[in-house]
Coordinates of C-alpha atoms in Angstrom, one line a residue:
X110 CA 37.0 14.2 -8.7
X111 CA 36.7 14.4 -5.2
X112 CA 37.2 10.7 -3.5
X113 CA 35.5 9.6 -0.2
X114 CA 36.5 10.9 3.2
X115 CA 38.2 8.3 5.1
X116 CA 36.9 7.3 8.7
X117 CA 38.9 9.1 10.3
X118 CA 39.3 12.8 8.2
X119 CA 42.0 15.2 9.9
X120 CA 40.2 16.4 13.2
X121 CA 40.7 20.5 14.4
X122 CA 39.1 22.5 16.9
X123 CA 38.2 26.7 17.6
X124 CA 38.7 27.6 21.1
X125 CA 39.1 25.2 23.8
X126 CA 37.6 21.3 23.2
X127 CA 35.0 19.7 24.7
X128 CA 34.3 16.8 22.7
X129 CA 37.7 16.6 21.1
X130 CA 39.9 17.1 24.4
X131 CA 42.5 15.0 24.5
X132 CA 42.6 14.6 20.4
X133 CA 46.2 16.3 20.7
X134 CA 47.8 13.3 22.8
X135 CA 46.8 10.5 21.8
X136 CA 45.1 9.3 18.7
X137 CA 41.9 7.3 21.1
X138 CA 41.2 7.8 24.2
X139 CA 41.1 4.1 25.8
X140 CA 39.4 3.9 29.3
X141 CA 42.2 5.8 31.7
X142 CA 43.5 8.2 29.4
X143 CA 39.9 9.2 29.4
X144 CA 39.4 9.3 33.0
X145 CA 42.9 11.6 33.2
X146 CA 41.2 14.0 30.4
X147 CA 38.0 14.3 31.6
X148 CA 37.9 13.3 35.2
X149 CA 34.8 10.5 36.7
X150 CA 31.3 11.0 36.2
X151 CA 29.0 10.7 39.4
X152 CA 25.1 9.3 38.3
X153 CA 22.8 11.8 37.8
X154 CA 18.7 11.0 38.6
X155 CA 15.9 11.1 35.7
X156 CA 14.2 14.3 36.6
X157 CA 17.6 16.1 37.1
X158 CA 19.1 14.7 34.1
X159 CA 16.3 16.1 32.2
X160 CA 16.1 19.5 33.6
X161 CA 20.3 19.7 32.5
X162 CA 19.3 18.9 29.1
X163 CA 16.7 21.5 29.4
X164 CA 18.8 24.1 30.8
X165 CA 21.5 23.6 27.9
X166 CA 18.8 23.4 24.8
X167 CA 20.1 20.0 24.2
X168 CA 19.0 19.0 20.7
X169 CA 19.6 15.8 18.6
X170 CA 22.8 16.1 16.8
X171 CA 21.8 13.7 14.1
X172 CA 19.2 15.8 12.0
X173 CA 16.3 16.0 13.2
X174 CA 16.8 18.4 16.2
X175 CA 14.5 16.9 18.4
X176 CA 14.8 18.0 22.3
X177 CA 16.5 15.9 24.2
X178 CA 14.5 16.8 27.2
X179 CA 11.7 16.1 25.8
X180 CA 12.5 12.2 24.4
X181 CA 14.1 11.6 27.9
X182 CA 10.6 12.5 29.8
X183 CA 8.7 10.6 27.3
X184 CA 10.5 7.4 27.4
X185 CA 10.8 7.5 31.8
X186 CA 6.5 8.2 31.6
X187 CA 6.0 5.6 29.0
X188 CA 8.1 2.6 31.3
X189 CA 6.8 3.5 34.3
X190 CA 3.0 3.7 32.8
X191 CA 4.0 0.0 31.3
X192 CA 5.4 -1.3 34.2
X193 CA 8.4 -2.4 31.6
X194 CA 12.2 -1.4 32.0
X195 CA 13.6 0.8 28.8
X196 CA 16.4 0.3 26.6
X197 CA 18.7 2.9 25.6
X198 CA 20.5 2.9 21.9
X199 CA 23.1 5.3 20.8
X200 CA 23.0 5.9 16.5
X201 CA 26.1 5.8 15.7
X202 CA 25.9 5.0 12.1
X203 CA 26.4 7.8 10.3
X204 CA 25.8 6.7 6.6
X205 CA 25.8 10.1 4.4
X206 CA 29.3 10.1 2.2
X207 CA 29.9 13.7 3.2
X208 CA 29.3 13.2 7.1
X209 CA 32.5 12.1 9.8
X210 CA 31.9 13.5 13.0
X211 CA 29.9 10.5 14.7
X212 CA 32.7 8.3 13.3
X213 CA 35.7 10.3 14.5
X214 CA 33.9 10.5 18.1
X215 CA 33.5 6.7 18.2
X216 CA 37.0 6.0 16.7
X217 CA 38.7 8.3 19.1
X218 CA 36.2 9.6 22.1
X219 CA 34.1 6.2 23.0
X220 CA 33.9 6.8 26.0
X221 CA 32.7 10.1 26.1
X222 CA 29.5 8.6 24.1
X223 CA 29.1 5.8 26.7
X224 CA 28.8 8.3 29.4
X225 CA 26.3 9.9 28.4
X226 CA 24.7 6.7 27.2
X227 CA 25.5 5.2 31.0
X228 CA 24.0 8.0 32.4
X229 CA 20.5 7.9 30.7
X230 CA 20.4 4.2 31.2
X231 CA 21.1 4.4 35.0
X232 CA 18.5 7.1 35.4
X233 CA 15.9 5.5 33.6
X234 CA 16.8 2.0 35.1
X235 CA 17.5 0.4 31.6
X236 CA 18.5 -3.1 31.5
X237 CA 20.1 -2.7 27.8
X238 CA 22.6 -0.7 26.1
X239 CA 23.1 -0.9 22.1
X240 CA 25.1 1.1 20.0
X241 CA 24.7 0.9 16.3
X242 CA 26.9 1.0 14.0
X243 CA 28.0 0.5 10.1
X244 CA 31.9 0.8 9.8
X245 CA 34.1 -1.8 10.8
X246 CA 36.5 1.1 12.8
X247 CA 33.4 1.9 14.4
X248 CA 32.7 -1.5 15.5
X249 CA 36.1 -2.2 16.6
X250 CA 36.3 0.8 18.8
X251 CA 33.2 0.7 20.4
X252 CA 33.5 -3.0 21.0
X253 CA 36.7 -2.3 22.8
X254 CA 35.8 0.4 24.5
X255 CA 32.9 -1.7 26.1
X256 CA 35.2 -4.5 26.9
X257 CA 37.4 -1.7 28.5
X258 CA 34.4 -0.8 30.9
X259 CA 33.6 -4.5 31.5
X260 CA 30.3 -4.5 30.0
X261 CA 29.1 -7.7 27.9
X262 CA 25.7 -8.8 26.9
X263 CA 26.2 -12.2 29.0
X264 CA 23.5 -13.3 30.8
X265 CA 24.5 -12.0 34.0
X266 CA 24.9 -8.6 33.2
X267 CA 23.2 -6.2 35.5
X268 CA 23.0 -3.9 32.1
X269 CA 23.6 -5.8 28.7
X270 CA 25.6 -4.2 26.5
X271 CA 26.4 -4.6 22.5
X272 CA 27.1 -3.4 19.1
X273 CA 24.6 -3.6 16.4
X274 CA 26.2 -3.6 13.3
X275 CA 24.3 -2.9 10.0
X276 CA 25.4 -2.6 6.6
X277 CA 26.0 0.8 5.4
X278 CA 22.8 2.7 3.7
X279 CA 21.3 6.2 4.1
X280 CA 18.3 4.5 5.5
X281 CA 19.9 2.4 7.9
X282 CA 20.6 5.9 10.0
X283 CA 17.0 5.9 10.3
X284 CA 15.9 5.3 13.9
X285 CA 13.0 2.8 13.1
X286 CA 15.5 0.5 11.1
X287 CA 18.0 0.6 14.0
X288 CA 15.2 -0.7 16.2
X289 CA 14.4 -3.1 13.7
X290 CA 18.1 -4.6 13.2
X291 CA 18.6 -4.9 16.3
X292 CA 15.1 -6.7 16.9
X293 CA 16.5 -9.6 14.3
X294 CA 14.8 -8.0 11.3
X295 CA 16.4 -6.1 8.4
X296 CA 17.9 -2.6 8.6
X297 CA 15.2 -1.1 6.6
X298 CA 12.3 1.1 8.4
X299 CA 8.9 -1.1 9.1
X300 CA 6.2 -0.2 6.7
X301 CA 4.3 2.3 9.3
X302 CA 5.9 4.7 11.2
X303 CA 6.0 4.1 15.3
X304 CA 7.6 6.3 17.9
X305 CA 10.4 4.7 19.3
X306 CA 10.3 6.2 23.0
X307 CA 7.0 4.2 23.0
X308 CA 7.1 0.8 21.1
X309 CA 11.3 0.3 20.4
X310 CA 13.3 -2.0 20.8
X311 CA 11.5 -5.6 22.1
X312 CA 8.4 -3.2 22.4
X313 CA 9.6 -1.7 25.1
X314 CA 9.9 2.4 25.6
X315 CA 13.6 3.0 24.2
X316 CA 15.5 6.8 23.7
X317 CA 17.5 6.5 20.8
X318 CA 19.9 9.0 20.0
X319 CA 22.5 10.5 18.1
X320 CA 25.6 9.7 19.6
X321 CA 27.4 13.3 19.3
X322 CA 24.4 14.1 21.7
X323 CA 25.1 11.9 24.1
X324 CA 28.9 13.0 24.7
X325 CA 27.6 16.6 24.5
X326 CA 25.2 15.1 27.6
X327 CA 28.3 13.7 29.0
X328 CA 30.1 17.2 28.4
X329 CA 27.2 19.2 30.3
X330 CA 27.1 16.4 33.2
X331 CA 30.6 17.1 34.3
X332 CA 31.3 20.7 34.0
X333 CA 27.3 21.5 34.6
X334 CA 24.8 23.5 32.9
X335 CA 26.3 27.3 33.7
X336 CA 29.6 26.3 32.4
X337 CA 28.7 25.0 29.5
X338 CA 26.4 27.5 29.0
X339 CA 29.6 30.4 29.1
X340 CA 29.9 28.5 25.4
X341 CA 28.6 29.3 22.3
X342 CA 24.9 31.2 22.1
X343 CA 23.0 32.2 24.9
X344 CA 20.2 29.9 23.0
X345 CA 22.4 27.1 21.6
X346 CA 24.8 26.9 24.0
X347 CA 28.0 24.8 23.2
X348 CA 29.8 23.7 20.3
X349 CA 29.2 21.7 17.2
X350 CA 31.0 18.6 15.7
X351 CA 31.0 19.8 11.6
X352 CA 31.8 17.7 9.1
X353 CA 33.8 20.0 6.2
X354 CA 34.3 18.8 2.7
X355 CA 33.6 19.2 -0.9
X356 CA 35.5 22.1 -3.0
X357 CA 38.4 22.5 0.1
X358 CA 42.0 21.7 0.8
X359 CA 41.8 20.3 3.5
X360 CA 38.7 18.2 4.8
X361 CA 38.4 17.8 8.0
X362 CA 35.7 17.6 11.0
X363 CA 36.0 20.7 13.2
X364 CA 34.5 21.2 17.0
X365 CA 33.5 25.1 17.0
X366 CA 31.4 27.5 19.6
X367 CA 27.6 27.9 18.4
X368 CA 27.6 31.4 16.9
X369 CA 31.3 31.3 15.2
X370 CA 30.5 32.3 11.5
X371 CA 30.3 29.9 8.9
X372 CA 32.9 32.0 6.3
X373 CA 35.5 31.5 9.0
X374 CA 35.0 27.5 8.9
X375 CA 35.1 27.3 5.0
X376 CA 38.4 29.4 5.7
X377 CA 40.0 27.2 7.9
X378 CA 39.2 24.6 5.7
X379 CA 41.0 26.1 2.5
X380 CA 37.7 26.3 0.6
X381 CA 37.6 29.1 -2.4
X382 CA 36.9 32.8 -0.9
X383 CA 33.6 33.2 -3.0
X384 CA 32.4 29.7 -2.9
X385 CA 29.9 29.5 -5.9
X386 CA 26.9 27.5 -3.3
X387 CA 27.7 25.6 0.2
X388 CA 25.6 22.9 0.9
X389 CA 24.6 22.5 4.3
X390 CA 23.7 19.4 6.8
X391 CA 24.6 17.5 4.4
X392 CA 22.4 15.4 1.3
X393 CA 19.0 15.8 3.1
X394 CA 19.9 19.3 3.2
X395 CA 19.8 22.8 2.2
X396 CA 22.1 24.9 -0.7
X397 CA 23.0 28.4 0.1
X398 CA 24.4 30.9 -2.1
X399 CA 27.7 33.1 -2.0
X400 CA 26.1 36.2 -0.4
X401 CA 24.5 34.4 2.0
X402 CA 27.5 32.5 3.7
X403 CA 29.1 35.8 4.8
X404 CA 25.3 36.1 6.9
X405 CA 25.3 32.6 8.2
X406 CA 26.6 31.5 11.5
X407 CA 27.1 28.1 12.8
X408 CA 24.0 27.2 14.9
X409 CA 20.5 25.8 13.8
X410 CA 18.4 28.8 14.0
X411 CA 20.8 31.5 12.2
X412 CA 21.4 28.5 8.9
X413 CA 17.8 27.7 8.8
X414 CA 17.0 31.7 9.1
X415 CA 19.1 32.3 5.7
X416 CA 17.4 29.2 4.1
X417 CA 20.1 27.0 5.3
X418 CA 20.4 23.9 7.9
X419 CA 22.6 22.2 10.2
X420 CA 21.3 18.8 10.1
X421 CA 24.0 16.3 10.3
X422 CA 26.9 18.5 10.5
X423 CA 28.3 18.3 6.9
X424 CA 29.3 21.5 5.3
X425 CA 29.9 21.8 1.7
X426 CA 31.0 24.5 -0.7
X427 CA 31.7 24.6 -4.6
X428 CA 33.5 26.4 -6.7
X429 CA 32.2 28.7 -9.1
X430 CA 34.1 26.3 -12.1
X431 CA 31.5 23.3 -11.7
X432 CA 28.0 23.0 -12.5
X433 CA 26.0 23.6 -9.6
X434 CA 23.3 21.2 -11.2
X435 CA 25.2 18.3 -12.2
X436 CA 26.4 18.6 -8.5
X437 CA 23.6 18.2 -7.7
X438 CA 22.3 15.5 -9.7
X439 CA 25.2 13.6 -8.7
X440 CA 23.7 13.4 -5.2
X441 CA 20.0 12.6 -6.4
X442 CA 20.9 9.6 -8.1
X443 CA 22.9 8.3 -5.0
X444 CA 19.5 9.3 -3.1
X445 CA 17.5 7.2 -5.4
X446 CA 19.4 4.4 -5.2
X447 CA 20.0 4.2 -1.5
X448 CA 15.7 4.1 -1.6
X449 CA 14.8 0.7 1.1
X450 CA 12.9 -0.1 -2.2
X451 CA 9.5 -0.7 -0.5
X452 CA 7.6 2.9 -0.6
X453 CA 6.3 3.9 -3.6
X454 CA 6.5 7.0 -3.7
X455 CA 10.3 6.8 -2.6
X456 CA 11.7 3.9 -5.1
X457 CA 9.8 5.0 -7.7
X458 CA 9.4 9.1 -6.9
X459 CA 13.3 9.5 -6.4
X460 CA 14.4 7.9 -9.6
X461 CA 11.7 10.0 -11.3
X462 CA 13.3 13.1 -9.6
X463 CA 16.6 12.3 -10.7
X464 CA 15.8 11.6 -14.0
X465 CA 14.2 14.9 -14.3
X466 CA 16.9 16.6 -12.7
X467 CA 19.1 15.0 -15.9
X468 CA 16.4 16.1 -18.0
X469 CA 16.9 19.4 -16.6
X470 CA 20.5 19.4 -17.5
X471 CA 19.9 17.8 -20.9
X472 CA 17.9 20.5 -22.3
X473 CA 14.5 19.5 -21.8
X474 CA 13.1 22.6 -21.4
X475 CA 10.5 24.4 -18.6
X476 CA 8.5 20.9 -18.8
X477 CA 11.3 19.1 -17.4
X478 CA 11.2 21.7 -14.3
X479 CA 8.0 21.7 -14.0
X480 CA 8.0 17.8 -14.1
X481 CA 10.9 17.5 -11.1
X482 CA 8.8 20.3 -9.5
X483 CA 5.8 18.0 -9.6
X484 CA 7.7 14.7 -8.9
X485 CA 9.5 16.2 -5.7
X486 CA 6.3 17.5 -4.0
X487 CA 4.6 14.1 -4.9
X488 CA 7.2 12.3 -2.7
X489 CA 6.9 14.4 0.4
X490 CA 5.2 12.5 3.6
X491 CA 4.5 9.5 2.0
X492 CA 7.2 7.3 3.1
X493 CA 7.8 4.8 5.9
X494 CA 10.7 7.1 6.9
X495 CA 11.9 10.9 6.6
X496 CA 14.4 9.7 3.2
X497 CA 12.5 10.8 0.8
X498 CA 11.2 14.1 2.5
X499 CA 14.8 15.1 2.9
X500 CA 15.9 14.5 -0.8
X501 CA 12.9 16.3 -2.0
X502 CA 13.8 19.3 0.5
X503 CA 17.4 19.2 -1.6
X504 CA 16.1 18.9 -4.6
X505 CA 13.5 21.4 -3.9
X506 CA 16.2 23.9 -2.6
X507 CA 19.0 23.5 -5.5
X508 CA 16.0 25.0 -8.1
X509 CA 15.8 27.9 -5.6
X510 CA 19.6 28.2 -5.0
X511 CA 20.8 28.4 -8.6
X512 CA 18.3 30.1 -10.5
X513 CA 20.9 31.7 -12.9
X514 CA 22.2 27.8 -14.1
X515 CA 19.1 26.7 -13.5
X516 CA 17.8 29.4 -16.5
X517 CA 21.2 28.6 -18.6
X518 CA 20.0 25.2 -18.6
X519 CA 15.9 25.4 -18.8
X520 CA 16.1 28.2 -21.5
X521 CA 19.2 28.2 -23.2
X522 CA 22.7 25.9 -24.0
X523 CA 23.6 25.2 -20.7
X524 CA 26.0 27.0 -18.1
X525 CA 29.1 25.5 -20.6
X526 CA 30.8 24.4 -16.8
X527 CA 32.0 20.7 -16.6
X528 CA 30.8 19.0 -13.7
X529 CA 33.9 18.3 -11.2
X530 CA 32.3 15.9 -9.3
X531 CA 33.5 17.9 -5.6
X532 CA 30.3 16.3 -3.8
X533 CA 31.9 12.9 -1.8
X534 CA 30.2 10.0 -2.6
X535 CA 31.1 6.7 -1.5
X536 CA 31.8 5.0 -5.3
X537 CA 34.5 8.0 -5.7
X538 CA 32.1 10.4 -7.1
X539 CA 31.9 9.1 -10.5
X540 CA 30.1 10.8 -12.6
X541 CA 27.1 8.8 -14.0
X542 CA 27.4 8.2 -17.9
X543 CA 25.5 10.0 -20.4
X544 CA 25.3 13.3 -18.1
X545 CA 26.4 16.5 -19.6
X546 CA 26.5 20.1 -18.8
X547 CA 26.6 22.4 -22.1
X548 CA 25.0 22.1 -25.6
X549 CA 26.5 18.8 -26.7
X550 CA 23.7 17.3 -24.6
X551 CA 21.4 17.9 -28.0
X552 CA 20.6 15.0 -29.1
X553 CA 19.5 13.6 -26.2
X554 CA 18.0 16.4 -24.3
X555 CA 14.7 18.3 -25.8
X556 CA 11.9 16.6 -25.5
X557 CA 9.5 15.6 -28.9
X558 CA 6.3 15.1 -27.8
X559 CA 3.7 17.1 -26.4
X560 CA 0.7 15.5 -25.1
X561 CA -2.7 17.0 -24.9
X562 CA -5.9 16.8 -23.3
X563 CA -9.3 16.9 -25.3
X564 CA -11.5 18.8 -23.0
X565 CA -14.8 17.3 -24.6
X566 CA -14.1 14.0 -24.0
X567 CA -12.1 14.3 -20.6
X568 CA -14.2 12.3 -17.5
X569 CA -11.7 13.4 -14.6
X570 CA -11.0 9.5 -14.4
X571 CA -7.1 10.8 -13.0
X572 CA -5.3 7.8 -14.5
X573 CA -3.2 9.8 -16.8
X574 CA -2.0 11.6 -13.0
X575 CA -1.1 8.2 -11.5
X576 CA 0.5 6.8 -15.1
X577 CA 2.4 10.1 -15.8
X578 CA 2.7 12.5 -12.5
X579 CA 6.1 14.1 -14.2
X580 CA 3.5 15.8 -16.8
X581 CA -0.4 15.8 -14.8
X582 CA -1.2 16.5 -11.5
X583 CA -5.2 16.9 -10.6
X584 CA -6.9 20.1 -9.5
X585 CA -9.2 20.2 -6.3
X586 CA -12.1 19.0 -9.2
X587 CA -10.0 16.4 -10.1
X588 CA -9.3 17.1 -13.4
X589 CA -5.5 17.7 -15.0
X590 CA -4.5 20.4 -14.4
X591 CA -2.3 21.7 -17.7
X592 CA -3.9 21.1 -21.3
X593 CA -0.8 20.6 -22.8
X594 CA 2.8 20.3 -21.8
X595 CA 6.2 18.4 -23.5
X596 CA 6.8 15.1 -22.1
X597 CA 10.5 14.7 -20.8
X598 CA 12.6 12.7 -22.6
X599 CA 12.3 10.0 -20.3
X600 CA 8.8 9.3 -19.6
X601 CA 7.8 9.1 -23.3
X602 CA 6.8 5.4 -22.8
X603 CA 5.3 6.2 -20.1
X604 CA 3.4 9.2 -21.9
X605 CA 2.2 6.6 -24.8
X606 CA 1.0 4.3 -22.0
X607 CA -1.6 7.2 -20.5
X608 CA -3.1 7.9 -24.0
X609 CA -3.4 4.4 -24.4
X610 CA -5.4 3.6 -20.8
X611 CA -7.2 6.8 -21.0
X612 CA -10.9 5.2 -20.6
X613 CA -12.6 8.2 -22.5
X614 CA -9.7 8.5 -25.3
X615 CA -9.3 12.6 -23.9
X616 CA -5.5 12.2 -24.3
X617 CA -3.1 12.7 -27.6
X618 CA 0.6 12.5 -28.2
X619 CA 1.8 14.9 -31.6
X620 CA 5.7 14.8 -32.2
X621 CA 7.8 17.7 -33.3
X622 CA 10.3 17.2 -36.3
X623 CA 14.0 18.8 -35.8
X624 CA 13.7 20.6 -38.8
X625 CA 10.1 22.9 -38.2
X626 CA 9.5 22.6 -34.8
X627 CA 5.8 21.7 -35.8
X628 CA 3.8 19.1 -35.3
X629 CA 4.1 16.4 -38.2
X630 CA 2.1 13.4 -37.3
X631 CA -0.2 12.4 -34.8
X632 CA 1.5 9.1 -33.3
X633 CA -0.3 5.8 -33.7
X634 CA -1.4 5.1 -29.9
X635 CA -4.7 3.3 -30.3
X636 CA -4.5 0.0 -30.0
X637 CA -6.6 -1.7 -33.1
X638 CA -9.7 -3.0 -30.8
X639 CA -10.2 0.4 -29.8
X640 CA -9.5 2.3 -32.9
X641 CA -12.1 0.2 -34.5
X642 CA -14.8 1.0 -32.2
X643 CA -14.0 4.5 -32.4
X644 CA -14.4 4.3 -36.6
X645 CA -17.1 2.6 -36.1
X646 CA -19.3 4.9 -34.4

């Protein structure tokens, strides 16, 4: 079983460093060792800060991608529209068990991060600096490092700066619950989604970003854009913090050139030769497969041409001795319960998804697929945050990444593979109880219902959708959209509950006996008031 990363993972570099210079002599860089590694930094003005952005492709390095340009120019137009001065926060808080590079920046480059921070906020005339933050090393270092430049969040700062510390959730990454914490509410994202470069922190316009992008900012300020540019891709210019784990000897977070390919990182990170899948930007991210690794190079449009992404940095292979699926389902049950709890779709949708995903592994059959099918496109863009559109996109892109398991498991025994547990996870990687790989899983794997619907007495009412969307989804009439399918193993109560509320009685559970395989007994699901009316008419 593969146990969590620490903080602080070994750190190594291809080509010359950027971000990591300095890494080989000391193990952080305080205030003047910085200084002697990277030289001073001379202020830079809003418009020509964004135009360097611009001229480097400068994208957020937390996931999302979004152009740095583009949030820089949106927050200066939204103050001076408001008459208001901006705040500036640097995400720091890195919460996904498989991603490092944030931390080991933070632990060992602060003030590479605060320059590019100090940069932005001078240029836009901020008032506030915050840096958020979930690890206690990450708190210590930043804390010092701001003490080192003098800055406090005293009254008589000309720029008040702090660290936010929050407690360490996959949601807390989420820019809206940043804002939020650091507003005096709970590290959770607010019920409706708001734009942070307009309405942040205290209401006023705020940039918020990840802070790898900020040092690359920092980076790009010094040596300017042409130099920087003699790095990496023509179109991604630069390199990349990665964050390398799973099924290798060594993990470690590595600083490589755009453009260097992927096979050669996995290399340098003793990972097998003919990884059986690598997962890529980490748990909201994208599986590839064996042939298509030796395609992939490191940068965010060549992974997300071969179906892959670079999201948060994390890169993780497997061997071909686990079960890609119970991998997998590892990581969806940690999804689910890292849920803020107050979507539906997401505390109730991502359980669902898991459990179907165990389903899937316990023999339920093509109705426990098509159920996780249905559950993960139900959960899509309906949350108060992007957590549950990125664990549907990995749940959606392990069905299409191991199709041959996938079958093993759907139509047949199983793959016969133990599960290894290689994924991180911050509990060790334990593997949950009750989840197994092969044919043993019999007895509590097929499903023994089917349910049905009576087309003559069917009204389109769509209950039996919102009581059991594993099984129903409506048609653009609104009417199911299947006649009959097997309920998964787990949603059998929930299966009795929809026959039950159907208003016009259109639904029926019949269970299968072991022995035949055919239906033996219609089960008792009326309740007595209505079964009496019925007999009565």
């Amino acid at each position: 079983m593969n146990e969590a990363l620490p903080d602080v993972p070994e750190v190594r570099v291809v080509g010359l460093p950027q971000l990591t210079s300095g890494f080989d002599l000391v193990e952080r860089l305080d205030l003047p060792m910085h200084l002697k590694v990277h030289g001073p930094l001379e202020p830079m003005g809003g418009e020509q800060l964004a135009k360097l952005s611009e001229a480097i492709n400068l994208k957020g390095r937390g996931g999302a991608g979004f152009p740095f340009h583009k949030k820089l120019r949106s927050v200066a137009e939204a103050a001076i529209k408001r008459g208001v001065r901006p705040v500036v926060v640097v995400n720091g808080s890195e919460d996904e068990p498989a991603c490092r590079k944030d931390t080991v920046l933070i632990n060992r480059a602060p003030h590479l991060i605060l320059d590019g921070a100090l940069l932005v906020a001078e240029a836009l005339g901020a008032r506030t600096l915050v840096v958020g933050v979930t690890r206690e090393s990450t708190q210590r270092s930043m804390e010092a490092a701001l003490s080192e430049r003098g800055l406090s969040n005293t009254r008589r700062s000309a720029l008040k700066a702090f660290v936010q510390r929050n407690p360490v959730r996959m949601v807390t990454g989420a820019a809206a619950s940043l804002v939020r914490s650091i507003d005096g509410g709970p590290a959770i994202p607010p019920g409706r989604k708001v734009s942070a470069s307009q309405n942040g922190v205290g209401g006023a316009p705020t940039l918020l970003s990840n802070a790898e992008t900020f040092a690359q900012l920092a980076i790009a300020a010094r040596i300017g854009p042409e130099r920087y540019g003699n790095t990496g891709l023509y179109d991604e210019p630069g390199t990349v913090m990665l964050t390398v784990s799973g099924a290798v000897a060594r993990p470690m977070v590595i600083e490589v050139p755009t453009g260097v390919p992927l096979r050669y990182v996995l290399q340098l990170a003793g990972a097998p030769p003919v990884p059986q899948g690598v997962l890529t930007g980490g748990y909201h991210g994208k599986w590839i497969d064996a042939a298509t690794v030796n395609e992939a190079i490191v940068s965010r449009n060549s992974l997300d041409a071969v179906g892959g992404a670079l999201g948060a940095g994390a890169i993780m292979p497997i061997t071909q001795e686990t079960c890609p699926l119970g991998e997998s389902l590892r990581v969806a049950q940690w999804l689910a319960d890292e849920s803020a709890g107050q979507c539906g779709p997401c505390y109730l949708g991502l359980p669902a998804a898991a459990r179907g995903m165990e389903d899937i592994l316990n023999g339920g059959g093509p109705a426990a697929l098509e159920a996780l099918k249905q559950v993960a496109k139900a959960v899509k863009r309906r949350g108060a945050c992007s957590h549950p559109d990125g664990s549907a996109m990995f749940l959606e892109s392990t069905i299409k990444a191991f199709t041959d398991d996938l079958a093993a498991h759907v139509l047949g025994n199983g793959c016969g593979r133990p599960v290894e547990g290689v994924l991180p996870l911050f509990e060790g990687g334990q593997l949950p109880a009750g989840i197994t790989s092969g044919a043993e899983a019999e007895e509590s794997g097929p499903s023994r219902q089917k349910i049905y619907v009576d087309w003559t007495l069917c009204r389109g009412h769509g209950l039996c959708a919102d009581i059991l969307p594993e099984v129903f989804e409506l048609g653009a009439d609104g009417f199911p959209t299947v006649a009959q399918a097997q309920v998964p193993r787990y949603a059998e109560a929930k299966a009795l509950r929809a026959v039950r509320r159907c208003p016009a009685l259109a639904l029926r559970l019949e269970e299968e006996t072991a022995r035949d395989k055919g239906p033996s007994r219609n089960l008792p699901v009326l309740s007595q008031g209505r079964g009496r009316r019925a007999l009565g008419r």
